C-alpha positions as semicolon CSV with decimal commas, in nm:
position;residue;x (nm);y (nm);z (nm)
1;X;0,000;0,000;0,000
2;X;0,304;0,225;0,008
3;X;0,399;0,430;-0,295
4;X;0,770;0,458;-0,223
5;X;1,055;0,364;0,011
6;X;1,322;0,596;0,142
7;X;1,682;0,476;0,133
8;X;1,852;0,634;0,434
9;X;2,203;0,556;0,307
10;X;2,170;0,679;-0,050
11;X;1,930;0,954;0,060
12;X;1,692;0,879;-0,224
13;X;1,334;0,757;-0,245
14;X;1,258;0,451;-0,459
15;X;0,918;0,414;-0,622
16;X;0,761;0,098;-0,477
17;X;0,655;-0,020;-0,823
18;X;0,973;-0,081;-1,022
19;X;0,783;-0,090;-1,352
20;X;0,539;0,191;-1,290
21;X;0,567;0,305;-1,652
22;X;0,374;-0,008;-1,748
23;X;0,145;-0,024;-1,445
24;X;0,034;0,335;-1,493
25;X;-0,041;0,277;-1,860
26;X;0,232;0,512;-1,979
27;X;0,398;0,236;-2,182
28;X;0,257;-0,101;-2,290
29;X;0,541;-0,308;-2,143
30;X;0,762;-0,057;-1,964
31;X;1,051;-0,099;-2,206
32;X;1,171;0,234;-2,339
33;X;1,467;0,395;-2,508
34;X;1,693;0,594;-2,279
35;X;1,545;0,929;-2,392
36;X;1,191;0,797;-2,347
37;X;1,276;0,671;-1,999
38;X;1,432;1,005;-1,903
39;X;1,125;1,194;-2,029
40;X;0,891;0,960;-1,842
41;X;1,076;1,000;-1,512
42;X;1,115;1,376;-1,543
43;X;0,742;1,423;-1,603
44;X;0,623;1,169;-1,348
45;X;0,407;1,282;-1,057
46;X;0,342;1,033;-0,776
47;X;0,226;1,122;-0,426
48;X;0,236;1,493;-0,517
49;X;0,608;1,453;-0,589
50;X;0,736;1,570;-0,928
51;X;1,113;1,536;-0,878
52;X;1,148;1,177;-1,000
53;X;1,450;1,075;-1,207
54;X;1,637;0,765;-1,318
55;X;1,900;0,613;-1,084
56;X;2,249;0,751;-1,128
57;X;2,603;0,626;-1,089
58;X;2,951;0,767;-1,051
59;X;3,300;0,611;-1,074
60;X;3,374;0,348;-0,811
61;X;3,712;0,504;-0,742
62;X;3,558;0,854;-0,726
63;X;3,795;0,967;-1,003
64;X;3,717;0,819;-1,344
65;X;3,509;0,534;-1,483
66;X;3,696;0,207;-1,526
67;X;3,548;0,042;-1,833
68;X;3,729;-0,292;-1,833
69;X;3,508;-0,588;-1,744
70;X;3,569;-0,762;-1,409
71;X;3,386;-1,022;-1,201
72;X;3,521;-0,899;-0,869
73;X;3,360;-0,555;-0,854
74;X;3,689;-0,376;-0,925
75;X;3,558;-0,199;-1,235
76;X;3,245;-0,005;-1,323
77;X;3,163;-0,277;-1,576
78;X;3,084;-0,629;-1,465
79;X;2,953;-0,815;-1,162
80;X;2,966;-0,777;-0,781
81;X;2,988;-0,398;-0,785
82;X;2,952;-0,288;-0,420
83;X;2,892;-0,650;-0,312
84;X;3,020;-0,769;0,028
85;X;3,376;-0,899;0,022
86;X;3,488;-0,692;-0,275
87;X;3,729;-0,400;-0,301
88;X;3,443;-0,151;-0,309
89;X;3,206;-0,336;-0,078
90;X;2,914;-0,117;0,021
91;X;2,998;0,147;-0,237
92;X;2,714;0,388;-0,307
93;X;2,856;0,492;-0,644
94;X;2,587;0,297;-0,832
95;X;2,240;0,340;-0,686
96;X;2,108;0,028;-0,861
97;X;2,407;-0,186;-0,763
98;X;2,372;-0,075;-0,401
99;X;2,004;-0,164;-0,406
100;X;2,068;-0,507;-0,561
101;X;2,369;-0,620;-0,358
102;X;2,343;-0,430;-0,029
103;X;1,980;-0,341;0,039
104;X;1,833;-0,658;-0,109
105;X;2,132;-0,887;-0,054
106;X;2,118;-1,068;-0,387
107;X;2,413;-1,256;-0,535
108;X;2,563;-1,219;-0,880
109;X;2,541;-1,471;-1,161
110;X;2,918;-1,513;-1,129
111;X;3,129;-1,496;-0,816
112;X;3,438;-1,277;-0,788
113;X;3,648;-1,547;-0,959
114;X;3,412;-1,572;-1,255
115;X;3,257;-1,903;-1,150
116;X;2,888;-1,941;-1,231
117;X;2,695;-1,936;-0,902
118;X;2,397;-2,114;-1,058
119;X;2,150;-1,851;-0,941
120;X;2,037;-1,757;-1,291
121;X;1,828;-2,030;-1,452
122;X;1,580;-1,820;-1,649
123;X;1,400;-1,486;-1,641
124;X;1,146;-1,641;-1,404
125;X;1,416;-1,807;-1,191
126;X;1,689;-1,548;-1,174
127;X;1,945;-1,425;-0,920
128;X;1,687;-1,178;-0,790
129;X;1,594;-1,401;-0,497
130;X;1,498;-1,106;-0,278
131;X;1,282;-0,829;-0,421
132;X;1,211;-0,685;-0,078
133;X;0,890;-0,482;-0,051
134;X;0,905;-0,377;-0,416
135;X;0,673;-0,492;-0,694
136;X;0,730;-0,553;-1,063
137;X;1,109;-0,561;-1,051
138;X;1,210;-0,680;-1,396
139;X;1,449;-0,976;-1,367
140;X;1,451;-1,062;-1,736
141;X;1,774;-1,042;-1,932
142;X;1,719;-0,669;-1,986
143;X;1,879;-0,385;-1,793
144;X;1,745;-0,083;-1,606
145;X;1,848;0,253;-1,742
146;X;2,047;0,506;-1,541
147;X;2,064;0,880;-1,603
148;X;2,440;0,860;-1,666
149;X;2,594;0,857;-2,012
150;X;2,880;0,622;-2,098
151;X;3,200;0,831;-2,125
152;X;3,357;0,651;-2,421
153;X;3,055;0,659;-2,652
154;X;2,797;0,937;-2,653
155;X;2,536;0,704;-2,802
156;X;2,540;0,472;-2,499
157;X;2,431;0,501;-2,134
158;X;2,504;0,305;-1,818
159;X;2,257;0,037;-1,712
160;X;2,219;-0,235;-1,448
161;X;2,065;-0,580;-1,492
162;X;1,850;-0,684;-1,196
163;X;1,823;-1,042;-1,316
164;X;2,188;-1,129;-1,253
165;X;2,361;-0,826;-1,101
166;X;2,558;-0,706;-1,403
167;X;2,643;-0,341;-1,466
168;X;2,730;-0,223;-1,813
169;X;2,614;0,008;-2,089
170;X;2,373;-0,010;-2,381
171;X;2,287;0,191;-2,692
172;X;2,048;0,468;-2,589
173;X;1,819;0,371;-2,876
174;X;1,765;0,021;-2,734
175;X;1,469;-0,054;-2,510
176;X;1,529;-0,115;-2,140
177;X;1,326;-0,081;-1,821
178;X;1,316;0,224;-1,594
179;X;1,282;0,253;-1,214
180;X;1,202;0,599;-1,084
181;X;1,376;0,749;-0,782
182;X;1,370;1,093;-0,620
183;X;1,652;1,261;-0,434
184;X;1,599;1,293;-0,060
185;X;1,316;1,175;0,162
186;X;1,008;1,301;-0,017
187;X;0,773;1,224;0,272
188;X;0,994;1,194;0,581
189;X;0,801;0,899;0,726
190;X;0,990;0,709;0,999
191;X;1,140;0,372;0,923
192;X;0,921;0,087;1,052
193;X;1,096;-0,170;1,270
194;X;0,995;-0,473;1,063
195;X;1,152;-0,350;0,742
196;X;1,440;-0,194;0,929
197;X;1,544;-0,546;1,025
198;X;1,491;-0,698;0,681
199;X;1,608;-0,411;0,460
200;X;1,846;-0,186;0,645
201;X;1,840;0,161;0,495
202;X;1,486;0,158;0,354
203;X;1,195;0,346;0,504
204;X;0,830;0,365;0,399
205;X;0,681;0,661;0,219
206;X;0,303;0,687;0,220
C-alpha cells in the first residue's frame, strides 16, 4: 500500500513499483529507449512529488570510470559492484548496484572469480531471490536505465541488470526498463521496525 521507500544511506526515495511506466499505462510493457525513460521520469508525478528521475552512478574510485570488465567488482563494468567482500564493498557509487547487492542482498550470476553461481536459470528463476517490498522488478535479461551517459561513446548510457547483477552500458536507442527514484526523503516517514530489520536503509513513504 506504500507508494515509495526511502533509502537512508543513498538519501533517495525509490518508487515501490519498479515498472510503474507499465502499471500506470504510460507504456505497454515498460521498455523504453533511454530518452523515453528520461522523459517519463522527469514528467512523473506520484504522491504529489514531481522530482522523480532515473537512478544515477559515478566512478567506483571517485575519479574516473573504469570500463574494463571484471567479475570482482573492481571496475564499473561487470559483476559484484559494491557486493560484500569486494574491493568496493558497500559502495554507493551505483544506486542500482547498491540496491541489488546491499539493500536486497542478492548474489551475482558469477562470483568474484568468474565461477557461475547457478542462481540464474531463467527470467522467471533469476538471481533476484529477494525483491524486498518492491513490486514488478524486472528480472529478465534486460537492464534498467540510469541517467548517466557512458563516457567513451555518446550514443550509450550506463545500465544495471537486476536479473543477474551485471552493470554495463547499452545503446540509448535500445529498449530497457526504468525505475524511478527521487533525491531525498520526499515524505519523511519514519522507518518501521519490521523492514528496518529486513532491509536496512529503507523506510516507507506513504
